[in-house]
GROMACS .gro file of C-alpha atoms in nm:
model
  393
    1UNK     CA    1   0.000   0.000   0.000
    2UNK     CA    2   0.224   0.280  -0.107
    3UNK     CA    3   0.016   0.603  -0.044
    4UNK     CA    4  -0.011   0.953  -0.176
    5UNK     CA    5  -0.158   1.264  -0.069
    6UNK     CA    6  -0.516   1.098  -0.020
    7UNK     CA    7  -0.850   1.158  -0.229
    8UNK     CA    8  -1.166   1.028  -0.138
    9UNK     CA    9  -1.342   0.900  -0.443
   10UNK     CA   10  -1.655   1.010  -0.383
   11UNK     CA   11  -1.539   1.349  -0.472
   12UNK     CA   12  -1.407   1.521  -0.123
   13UNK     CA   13  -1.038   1.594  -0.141
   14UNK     CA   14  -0.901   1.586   0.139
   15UNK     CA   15  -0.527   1.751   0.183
   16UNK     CA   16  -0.266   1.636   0.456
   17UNK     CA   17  -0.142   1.939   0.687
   18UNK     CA   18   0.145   1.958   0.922
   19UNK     CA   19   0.243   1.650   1.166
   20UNK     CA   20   0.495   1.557   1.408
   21UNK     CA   21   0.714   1.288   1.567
   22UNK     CA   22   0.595   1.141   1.873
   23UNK     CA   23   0.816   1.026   2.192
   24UNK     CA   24   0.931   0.675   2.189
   25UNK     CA   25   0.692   0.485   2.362
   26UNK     CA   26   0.712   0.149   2.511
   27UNK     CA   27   0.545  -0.093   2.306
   28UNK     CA   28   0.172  -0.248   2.409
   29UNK     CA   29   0.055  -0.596   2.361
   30UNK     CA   30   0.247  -0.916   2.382
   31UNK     CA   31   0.480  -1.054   2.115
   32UNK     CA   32   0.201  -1.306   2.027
   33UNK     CA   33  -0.028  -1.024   1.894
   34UNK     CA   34   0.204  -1.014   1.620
   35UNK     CA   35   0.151  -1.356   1.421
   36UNK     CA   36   0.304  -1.491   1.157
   37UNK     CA   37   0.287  -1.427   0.744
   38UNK     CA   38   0.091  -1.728   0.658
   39UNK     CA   39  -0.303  -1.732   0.767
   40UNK     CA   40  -0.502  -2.050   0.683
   41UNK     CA   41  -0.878  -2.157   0.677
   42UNK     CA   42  -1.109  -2.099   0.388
   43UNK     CA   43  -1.274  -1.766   0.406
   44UNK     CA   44  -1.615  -1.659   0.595
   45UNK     CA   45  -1.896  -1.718   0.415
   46UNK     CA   46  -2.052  -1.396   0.316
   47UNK     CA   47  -2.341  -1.301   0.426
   48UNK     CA   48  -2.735  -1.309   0.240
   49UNK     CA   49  -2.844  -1.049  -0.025
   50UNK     CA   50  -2.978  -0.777   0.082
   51UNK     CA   51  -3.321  -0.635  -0.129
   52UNK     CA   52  -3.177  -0.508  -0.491
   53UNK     CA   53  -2.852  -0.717  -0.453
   54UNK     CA   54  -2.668  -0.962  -0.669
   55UNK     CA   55  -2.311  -1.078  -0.658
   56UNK     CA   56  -2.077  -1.161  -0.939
   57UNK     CA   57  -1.724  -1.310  -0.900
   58UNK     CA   58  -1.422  -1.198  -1.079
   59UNK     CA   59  -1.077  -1.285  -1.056
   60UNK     CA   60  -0.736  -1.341  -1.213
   61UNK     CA   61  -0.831  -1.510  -1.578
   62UNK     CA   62  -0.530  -1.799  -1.532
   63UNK     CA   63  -0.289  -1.866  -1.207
   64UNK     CA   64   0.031  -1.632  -1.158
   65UNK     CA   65   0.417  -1.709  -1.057
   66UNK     CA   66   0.493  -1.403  -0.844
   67UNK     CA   67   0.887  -1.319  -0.902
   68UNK     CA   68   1.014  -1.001  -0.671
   69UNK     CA   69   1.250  -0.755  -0.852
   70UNK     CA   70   1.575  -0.912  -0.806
   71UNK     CA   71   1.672  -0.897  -0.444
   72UNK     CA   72   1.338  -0.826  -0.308
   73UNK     CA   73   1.082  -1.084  -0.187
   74UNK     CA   74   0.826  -0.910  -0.269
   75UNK     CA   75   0.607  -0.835  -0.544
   76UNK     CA   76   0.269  -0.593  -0.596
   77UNK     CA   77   0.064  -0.748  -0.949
   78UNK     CA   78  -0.209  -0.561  -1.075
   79UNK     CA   79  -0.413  -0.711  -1.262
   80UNK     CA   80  -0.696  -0.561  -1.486
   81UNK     CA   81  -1.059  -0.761  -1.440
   82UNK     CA   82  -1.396  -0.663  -1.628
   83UNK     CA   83  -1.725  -0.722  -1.449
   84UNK     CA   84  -1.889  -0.643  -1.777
   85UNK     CA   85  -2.130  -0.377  -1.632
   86UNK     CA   86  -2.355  -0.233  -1.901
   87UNK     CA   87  -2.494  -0.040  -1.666
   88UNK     CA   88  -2.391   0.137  -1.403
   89UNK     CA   89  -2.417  -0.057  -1.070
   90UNK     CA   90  -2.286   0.015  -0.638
   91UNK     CA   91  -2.041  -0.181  -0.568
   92UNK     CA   92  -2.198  -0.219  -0.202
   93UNK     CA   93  -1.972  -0.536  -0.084
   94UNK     CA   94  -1.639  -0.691  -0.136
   95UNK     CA   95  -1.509  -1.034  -0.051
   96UNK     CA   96  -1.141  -1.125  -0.151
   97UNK     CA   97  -1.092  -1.472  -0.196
   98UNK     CA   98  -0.715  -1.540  -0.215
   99UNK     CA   99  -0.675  -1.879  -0.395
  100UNK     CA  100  -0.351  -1.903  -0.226
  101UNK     CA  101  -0.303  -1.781   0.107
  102UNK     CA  102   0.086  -1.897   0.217
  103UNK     CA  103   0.205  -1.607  -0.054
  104UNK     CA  104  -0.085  -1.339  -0.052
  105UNK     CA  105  -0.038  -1.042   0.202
  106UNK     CA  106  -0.327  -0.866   0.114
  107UNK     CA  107  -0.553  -0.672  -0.206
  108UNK     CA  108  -0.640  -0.374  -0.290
  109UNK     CA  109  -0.922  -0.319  -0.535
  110UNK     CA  110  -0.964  -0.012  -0.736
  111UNK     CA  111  -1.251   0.107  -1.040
  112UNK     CA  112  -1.107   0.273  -1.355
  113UNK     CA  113  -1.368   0.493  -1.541
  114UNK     CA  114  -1.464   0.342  -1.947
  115UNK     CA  115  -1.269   0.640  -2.078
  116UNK     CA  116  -0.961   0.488  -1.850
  117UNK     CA  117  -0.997   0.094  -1.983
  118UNK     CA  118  -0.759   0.151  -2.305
  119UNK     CA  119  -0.485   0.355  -2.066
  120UNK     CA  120  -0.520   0.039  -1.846
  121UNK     CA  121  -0.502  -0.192  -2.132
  122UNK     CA  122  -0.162  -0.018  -2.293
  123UNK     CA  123  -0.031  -0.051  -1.910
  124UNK     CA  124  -0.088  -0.384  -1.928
  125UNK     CA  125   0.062  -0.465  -2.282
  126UNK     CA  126   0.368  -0.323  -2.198
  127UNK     CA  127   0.420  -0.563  -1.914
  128UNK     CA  128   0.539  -0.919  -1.966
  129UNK     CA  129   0.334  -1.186  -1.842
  130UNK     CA  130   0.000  -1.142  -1.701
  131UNK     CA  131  -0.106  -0.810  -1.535
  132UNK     CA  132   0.218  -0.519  -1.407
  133UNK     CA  133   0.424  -0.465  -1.113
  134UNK     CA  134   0.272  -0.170  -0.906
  135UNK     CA  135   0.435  -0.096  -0.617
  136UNK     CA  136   0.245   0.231  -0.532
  137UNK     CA  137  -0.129   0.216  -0.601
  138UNK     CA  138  -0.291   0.079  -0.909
  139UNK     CA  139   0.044   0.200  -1.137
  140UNK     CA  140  -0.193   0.365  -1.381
  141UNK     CA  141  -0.199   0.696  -1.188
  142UNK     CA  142   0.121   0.888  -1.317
  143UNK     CA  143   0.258   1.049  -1.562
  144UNK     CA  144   0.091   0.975  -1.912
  145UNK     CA  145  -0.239   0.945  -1.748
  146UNK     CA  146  -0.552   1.230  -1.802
  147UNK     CA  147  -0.772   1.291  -1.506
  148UNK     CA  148  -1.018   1.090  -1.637
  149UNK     CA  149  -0.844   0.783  -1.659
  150UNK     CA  150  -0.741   0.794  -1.343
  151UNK     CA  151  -0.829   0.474  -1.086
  152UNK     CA  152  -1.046   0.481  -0.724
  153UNK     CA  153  -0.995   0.320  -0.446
  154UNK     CA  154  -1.321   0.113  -0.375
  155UNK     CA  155  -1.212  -0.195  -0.159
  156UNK     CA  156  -0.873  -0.364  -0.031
  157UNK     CA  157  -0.792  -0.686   0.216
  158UNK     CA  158  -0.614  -0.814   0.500
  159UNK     CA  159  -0.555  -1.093   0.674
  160UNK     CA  160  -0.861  -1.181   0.902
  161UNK     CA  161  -1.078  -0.899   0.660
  162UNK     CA  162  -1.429  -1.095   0.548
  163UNK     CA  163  -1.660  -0.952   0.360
  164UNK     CA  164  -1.669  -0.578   0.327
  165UNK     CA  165  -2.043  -0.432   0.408
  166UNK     CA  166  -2.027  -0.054   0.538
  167UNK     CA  167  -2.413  -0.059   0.596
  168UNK     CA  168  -2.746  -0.129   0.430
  169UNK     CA  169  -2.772   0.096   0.103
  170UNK     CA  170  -2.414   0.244   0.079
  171UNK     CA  171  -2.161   0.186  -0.177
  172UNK     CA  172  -1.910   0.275  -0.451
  173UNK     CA  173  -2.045   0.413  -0.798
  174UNK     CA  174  -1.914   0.248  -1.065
  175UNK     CA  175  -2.017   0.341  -1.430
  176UNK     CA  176  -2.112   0.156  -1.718
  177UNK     CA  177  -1.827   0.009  -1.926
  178UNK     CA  178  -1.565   0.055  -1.601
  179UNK     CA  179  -1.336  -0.193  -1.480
  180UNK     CA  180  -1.150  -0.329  -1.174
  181UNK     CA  181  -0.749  -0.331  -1.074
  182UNK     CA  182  -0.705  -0.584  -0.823
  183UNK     CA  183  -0.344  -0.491  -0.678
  184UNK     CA  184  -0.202  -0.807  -0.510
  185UNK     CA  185   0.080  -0.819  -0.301
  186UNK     CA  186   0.237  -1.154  -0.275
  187UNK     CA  187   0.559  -1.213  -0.010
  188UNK     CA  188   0.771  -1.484  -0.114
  189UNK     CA  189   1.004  -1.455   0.199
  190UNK     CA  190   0.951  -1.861   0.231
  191UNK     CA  191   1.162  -1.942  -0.092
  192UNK     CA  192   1.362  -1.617  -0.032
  193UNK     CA  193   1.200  -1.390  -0.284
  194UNK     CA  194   1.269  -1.665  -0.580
  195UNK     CA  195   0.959  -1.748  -0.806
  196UNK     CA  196   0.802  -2.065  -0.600
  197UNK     CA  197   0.377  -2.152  -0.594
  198UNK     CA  198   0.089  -1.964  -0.847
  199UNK     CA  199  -0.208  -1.777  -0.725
  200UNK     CA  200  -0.539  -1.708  -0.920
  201UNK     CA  201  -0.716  -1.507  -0.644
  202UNK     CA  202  -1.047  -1.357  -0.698
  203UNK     CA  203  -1.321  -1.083  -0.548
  204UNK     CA  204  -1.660  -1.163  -0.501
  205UNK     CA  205  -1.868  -0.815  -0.573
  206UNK     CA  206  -2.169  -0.716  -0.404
  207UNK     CA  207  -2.401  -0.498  -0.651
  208UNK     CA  208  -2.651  -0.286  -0.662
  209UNK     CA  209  -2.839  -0.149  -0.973
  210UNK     CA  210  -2.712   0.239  -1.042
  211UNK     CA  211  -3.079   0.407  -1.044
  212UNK     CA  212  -3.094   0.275  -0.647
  213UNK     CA  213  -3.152   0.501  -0.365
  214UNK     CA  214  -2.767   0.490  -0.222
  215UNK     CA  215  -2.498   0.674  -0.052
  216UNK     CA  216  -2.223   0.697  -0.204
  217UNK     CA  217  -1.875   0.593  -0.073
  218UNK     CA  218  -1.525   0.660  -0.066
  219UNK     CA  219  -1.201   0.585   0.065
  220UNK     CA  220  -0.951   0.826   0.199
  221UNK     CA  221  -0.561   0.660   0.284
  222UNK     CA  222  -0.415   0.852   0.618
  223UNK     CA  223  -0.062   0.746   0.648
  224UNK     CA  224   0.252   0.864   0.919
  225UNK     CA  225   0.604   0.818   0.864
  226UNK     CA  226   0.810   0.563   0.994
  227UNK     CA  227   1.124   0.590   1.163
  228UNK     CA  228   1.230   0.323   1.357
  229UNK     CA  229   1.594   0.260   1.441
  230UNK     CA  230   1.784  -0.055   1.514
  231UNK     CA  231   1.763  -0.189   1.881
  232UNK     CA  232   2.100  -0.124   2.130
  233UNK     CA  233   2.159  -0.536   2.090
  234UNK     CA  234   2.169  -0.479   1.676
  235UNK     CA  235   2.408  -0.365   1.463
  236UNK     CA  236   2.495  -0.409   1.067
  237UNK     CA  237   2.538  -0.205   0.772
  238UNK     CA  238   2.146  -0.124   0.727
  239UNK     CA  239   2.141  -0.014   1.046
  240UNK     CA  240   2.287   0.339   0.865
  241UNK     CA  241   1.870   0.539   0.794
  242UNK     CA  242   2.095   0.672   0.443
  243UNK     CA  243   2.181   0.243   0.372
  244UNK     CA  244   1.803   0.095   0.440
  245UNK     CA  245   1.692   0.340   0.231
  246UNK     CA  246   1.917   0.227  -0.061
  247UNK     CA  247   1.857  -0.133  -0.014
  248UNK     CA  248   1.503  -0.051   0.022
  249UNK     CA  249   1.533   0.129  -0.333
  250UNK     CA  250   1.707  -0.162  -0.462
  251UNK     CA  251   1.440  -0.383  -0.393
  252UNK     CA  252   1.109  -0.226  -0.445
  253UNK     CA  253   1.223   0.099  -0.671
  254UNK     CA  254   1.313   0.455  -0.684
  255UNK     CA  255   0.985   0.588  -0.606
  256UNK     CA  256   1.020   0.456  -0.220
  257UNK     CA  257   1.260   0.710  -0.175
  258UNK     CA  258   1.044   1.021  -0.297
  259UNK     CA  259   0.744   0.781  -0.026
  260UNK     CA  260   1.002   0.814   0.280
  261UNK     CA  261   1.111   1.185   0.171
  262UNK     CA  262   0.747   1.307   0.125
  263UNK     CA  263   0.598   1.139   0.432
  264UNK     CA  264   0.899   1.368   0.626
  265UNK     CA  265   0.805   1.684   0.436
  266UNK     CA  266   0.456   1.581   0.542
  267UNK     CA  267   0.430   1.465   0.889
  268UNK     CA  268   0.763   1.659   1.011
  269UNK     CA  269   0.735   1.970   0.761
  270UNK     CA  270   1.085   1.831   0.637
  271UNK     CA  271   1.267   1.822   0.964
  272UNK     CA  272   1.521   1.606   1.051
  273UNK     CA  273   1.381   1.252   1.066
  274UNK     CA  274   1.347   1.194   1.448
  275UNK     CA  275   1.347   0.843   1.537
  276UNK     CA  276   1.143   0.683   1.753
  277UNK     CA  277   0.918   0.365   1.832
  278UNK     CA  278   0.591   0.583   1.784
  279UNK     CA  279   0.539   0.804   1.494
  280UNK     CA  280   0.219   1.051   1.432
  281UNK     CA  281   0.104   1.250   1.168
  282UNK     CA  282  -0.209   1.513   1.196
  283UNK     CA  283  -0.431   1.547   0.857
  284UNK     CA  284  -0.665   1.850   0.829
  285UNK     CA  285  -0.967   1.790   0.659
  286UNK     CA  286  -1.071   2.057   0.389
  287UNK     CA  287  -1.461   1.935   0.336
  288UNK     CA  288  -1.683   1.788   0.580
  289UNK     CA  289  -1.767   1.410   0.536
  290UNK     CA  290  -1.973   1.151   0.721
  291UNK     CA  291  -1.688   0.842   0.864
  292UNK     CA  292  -1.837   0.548   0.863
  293UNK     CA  293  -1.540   0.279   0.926
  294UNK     CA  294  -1.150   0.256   0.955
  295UNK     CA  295  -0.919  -0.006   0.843
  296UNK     CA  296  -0.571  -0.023   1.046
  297UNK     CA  297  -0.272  -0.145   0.875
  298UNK     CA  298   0.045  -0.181   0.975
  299UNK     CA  299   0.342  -0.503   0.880
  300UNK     CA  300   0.481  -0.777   1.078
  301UNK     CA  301   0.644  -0.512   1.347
  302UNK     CA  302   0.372  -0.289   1.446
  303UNK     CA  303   0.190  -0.327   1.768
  304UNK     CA  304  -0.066  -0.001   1.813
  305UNK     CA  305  -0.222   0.207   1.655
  306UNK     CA  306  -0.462   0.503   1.705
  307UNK     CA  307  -0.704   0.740   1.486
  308UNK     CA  308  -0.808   1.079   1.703
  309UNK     CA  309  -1.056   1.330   1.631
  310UNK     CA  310  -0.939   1.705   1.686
  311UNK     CA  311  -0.625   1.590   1.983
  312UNK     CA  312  -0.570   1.799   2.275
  313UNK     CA  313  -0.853   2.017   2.224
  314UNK     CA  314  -1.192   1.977   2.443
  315UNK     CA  315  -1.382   1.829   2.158
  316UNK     CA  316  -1.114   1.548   2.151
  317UNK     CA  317  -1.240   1.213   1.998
  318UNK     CA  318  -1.082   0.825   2.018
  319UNK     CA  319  -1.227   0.731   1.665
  320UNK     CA  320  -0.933   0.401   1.712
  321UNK     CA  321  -0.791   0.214   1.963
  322UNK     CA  322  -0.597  -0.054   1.897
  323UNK     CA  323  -0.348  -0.118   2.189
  324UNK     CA  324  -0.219  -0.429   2.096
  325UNK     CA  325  -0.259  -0.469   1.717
  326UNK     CA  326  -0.308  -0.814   1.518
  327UNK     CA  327  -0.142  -0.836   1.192
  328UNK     CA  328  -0.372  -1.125   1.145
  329UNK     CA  329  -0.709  -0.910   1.214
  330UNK     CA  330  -0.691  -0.592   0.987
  331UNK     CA  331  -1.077  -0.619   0.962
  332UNK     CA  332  -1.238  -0.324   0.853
  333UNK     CA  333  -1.352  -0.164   1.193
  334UNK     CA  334  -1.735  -0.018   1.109
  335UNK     CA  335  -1.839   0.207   1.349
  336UNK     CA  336  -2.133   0.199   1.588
  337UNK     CA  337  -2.283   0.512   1.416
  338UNK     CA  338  -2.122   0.771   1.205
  339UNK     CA  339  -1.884   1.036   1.298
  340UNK     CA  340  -1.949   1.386   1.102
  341UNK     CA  341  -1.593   1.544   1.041
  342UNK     CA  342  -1.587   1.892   0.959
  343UNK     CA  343  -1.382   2.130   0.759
  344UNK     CA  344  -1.077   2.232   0.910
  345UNK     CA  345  -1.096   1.962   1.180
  346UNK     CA  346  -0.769   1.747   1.243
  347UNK     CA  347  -0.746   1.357   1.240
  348UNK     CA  348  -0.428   1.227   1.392
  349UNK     CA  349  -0.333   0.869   1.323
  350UNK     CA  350  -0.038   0.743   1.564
  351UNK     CA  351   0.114   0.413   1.551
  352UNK     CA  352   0.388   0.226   1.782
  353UNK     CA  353   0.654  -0.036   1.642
  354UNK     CA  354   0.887  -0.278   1.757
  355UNK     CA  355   1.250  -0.399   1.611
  356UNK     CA  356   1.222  -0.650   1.869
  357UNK     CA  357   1.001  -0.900   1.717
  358UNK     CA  358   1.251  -0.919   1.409
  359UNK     CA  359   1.443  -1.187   1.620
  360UNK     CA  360   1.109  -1.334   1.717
  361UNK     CA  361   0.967  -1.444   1.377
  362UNK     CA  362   1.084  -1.697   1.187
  363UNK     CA  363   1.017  -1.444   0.862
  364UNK     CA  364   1.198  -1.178   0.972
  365UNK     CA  365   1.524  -1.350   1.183
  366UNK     CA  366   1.730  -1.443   0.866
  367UNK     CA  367   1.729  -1.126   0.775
  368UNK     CA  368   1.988  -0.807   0.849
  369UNK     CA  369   1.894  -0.577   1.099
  370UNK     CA  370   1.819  -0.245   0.950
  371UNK     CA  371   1.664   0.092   1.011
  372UNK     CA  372   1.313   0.073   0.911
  373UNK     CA  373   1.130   0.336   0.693
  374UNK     CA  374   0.812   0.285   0.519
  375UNK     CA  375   0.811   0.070   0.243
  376UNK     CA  376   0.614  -0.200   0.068
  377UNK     CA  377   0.781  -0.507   0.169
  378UNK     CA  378   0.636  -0.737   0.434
  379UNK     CA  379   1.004  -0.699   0.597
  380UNK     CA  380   0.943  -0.292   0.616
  381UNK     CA  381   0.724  -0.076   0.790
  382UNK     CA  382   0.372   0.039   0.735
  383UNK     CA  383   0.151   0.275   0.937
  384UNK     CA  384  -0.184   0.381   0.729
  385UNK     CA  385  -0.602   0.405   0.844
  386UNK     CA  386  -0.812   0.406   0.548
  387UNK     CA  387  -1.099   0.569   0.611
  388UNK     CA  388  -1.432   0.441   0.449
  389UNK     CA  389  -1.632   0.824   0.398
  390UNK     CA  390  -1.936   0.986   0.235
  391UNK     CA  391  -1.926   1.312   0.128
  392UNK     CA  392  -2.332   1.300   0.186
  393UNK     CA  393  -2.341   1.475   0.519
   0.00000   0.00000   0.00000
């Protein structure tokens, strides 16, 4: 989940504003909170229709060999999937079903507009072998690409995520003639990042005719940096912030190193990185929206995280606590009833790691210790909400 300034589809922009490091904090929840890569069982079965409602199942069109840029072990795929709408339609429920579980760390599902679908399709060409990398978001986003080919976030999954359902009549748009990216990052640090088992995952949609009666969703990505150093009992080369950050370059491209500078410029107004075991970054909110769920996520090292409404002012609001995070439940967390966010109030998302567990797991202990920035791989650092809105307030 490489992030960018973040946009909620549903047409509120929302732009980041100054943030801040946060003390180092001693880390909350037991090392068993943080589980291992690999997470078994089929998936939940999802749950009945609802009045209007039909589902259709896409997915990959043949299985895929995930192979990491050399040196990495990991690999985003994007892969371009038509539900055939011929009519427009709300996508009001998602259900990933990864056909193979011991390599998939999670999906992210995104619409592209009809007037996107050849862009898409040229992106695709280009690539060898089924779908493109995309570390970074869909990969059809940059330059080359008009505003109106651009992709929306309308879904993504986790380990221990079932079936997406915000609430009865709410959804994502999606327009005759558009299309689905499914973004799947596969982690091959089991064979060591060489090409090993296939996967032919797919997403089972929940829809809703267009001329319905629905509110209309989006998603909005809230990241904060990550700075976390080696602990006193490491040591190594990539223990050198100015070293991870070329290895981590090496492995998952150039662009991570404009993700780690921007998040500073961002969340430290460009600062000197301060590190730390707990990181925050404040968001100000330009147009008022109606929050109806959060999604943590964080990697194999994290172990809190918080969202907060408006900190250290009297109208102060816990919108997330999650004191001893589970890699292995990123569920989306739906609220008991909506929060209305205004203009010009502040969200702060906060979020605690620990170097410690890298000699704990079995995924991370063959591998150097290192200063860890955010970054893609399952072996580096995440710290990101995703905020499920409506502009509809």
């Amino acid at each position: 989940m490489r992030i960018r300034t973040f946009v909620v589809s549903a047409g509120v922009l929302v732009t980041v504003a100054a943030c801040g490091s946060a003390p180092a904090a001693s880390p909350s929840g037991g090392a068993g909170q943080t589980s291992s890569h690999a997470h078994g069982g089929p998936p939940p079965a999802a749950a009945p229709l609802r009045a209007g409602e039909r589902f259709e199942q896409v997915g990959l069109a043949a299985p895929y060999r995930p192979a990491p840029p050399e040196g990495g072990t990991d690999e985003y795929r994007c892969f371009l999937i038509d539900p055939k709408l011929t009519e427009a339609a709300y996508l009001t429920g998602s259900q990933f079903l990864p056909q193979n579980a011991e390599i998939v760390h999670h999906g992210i599902f995104y619409s592209v507009p009809a007037s996107g679908v050849d862009h898409a399709r040229s992106v695709d060409a280009k690539a060898e072998g089924d779908g493109w990398q995309c570390f970074g978001g869909s990969g059809l986003d940059g330059p080359g690409s008009a505003d109106g080919e651009r992709s929306s976030y309308v879904g993504a999954w986790a380990p221990g995520h079932a079936e997406t359902l915000i609430g009865d009549r709410t959804g994502y748009r999606l327009e005759p003639g558009s299309q689905i990216v499914l973004q799947v990052h596969y982690n091959l640090l089991a064979t060591n990042g060489k090409p090993g088992p296939t996967d032919q995952s797919s997403i089972r949609l929940r829809l809703l005719p267009g001329t319905a009666e629905v509110t209309p969703l989006g998603g909005a990505l809230l990241p904060s940096q990550i700075e976390l150093p080696c602990t006193p009992q490491e040591s190594g080369p990539l223990c050198d912030r100015e070293a991870a950050i070329a290895d981590l370059v090496k492995r998952t491209g150039a662009g991570a190193r404009e993700e780690v500078d921007g998040l500073n410029q961002l969340c430290n107004q460009g600062k000197p990185p301060v590190a730390g075991n707990t990181q925050h970054c404040d968001h100000q909110v330009s147009a008022p929206v109606l929050l109806y769920a959060i999604t943590p996520h964080m990697h194999l090292l994290g172990r809190s995280m918080s969202v907060e409404l408006n900190p250290g002012t009297p109208s102060a609001r816990m919108l997330l606590d999650e004191p001893a995070y589970n890699f292995d439940d990123q569920s989306e967390r739906v609220l008991p009833q909506p929060v209305r966010i205004n203009a010009g109030d502040t969200v702060r998302v906060t979020c605690t790691h620990d170097a410690t567990v890298r000699s704990k797991l079995p995924q991370l202990k063959p591998l150097l210790p290192r200063y860890v920035v955010w970054g893609d791989g399952t072996s580096d650092e995440m710290c990101l909400a995703v905020l499920t809105v409506t502009a509809k307030v």
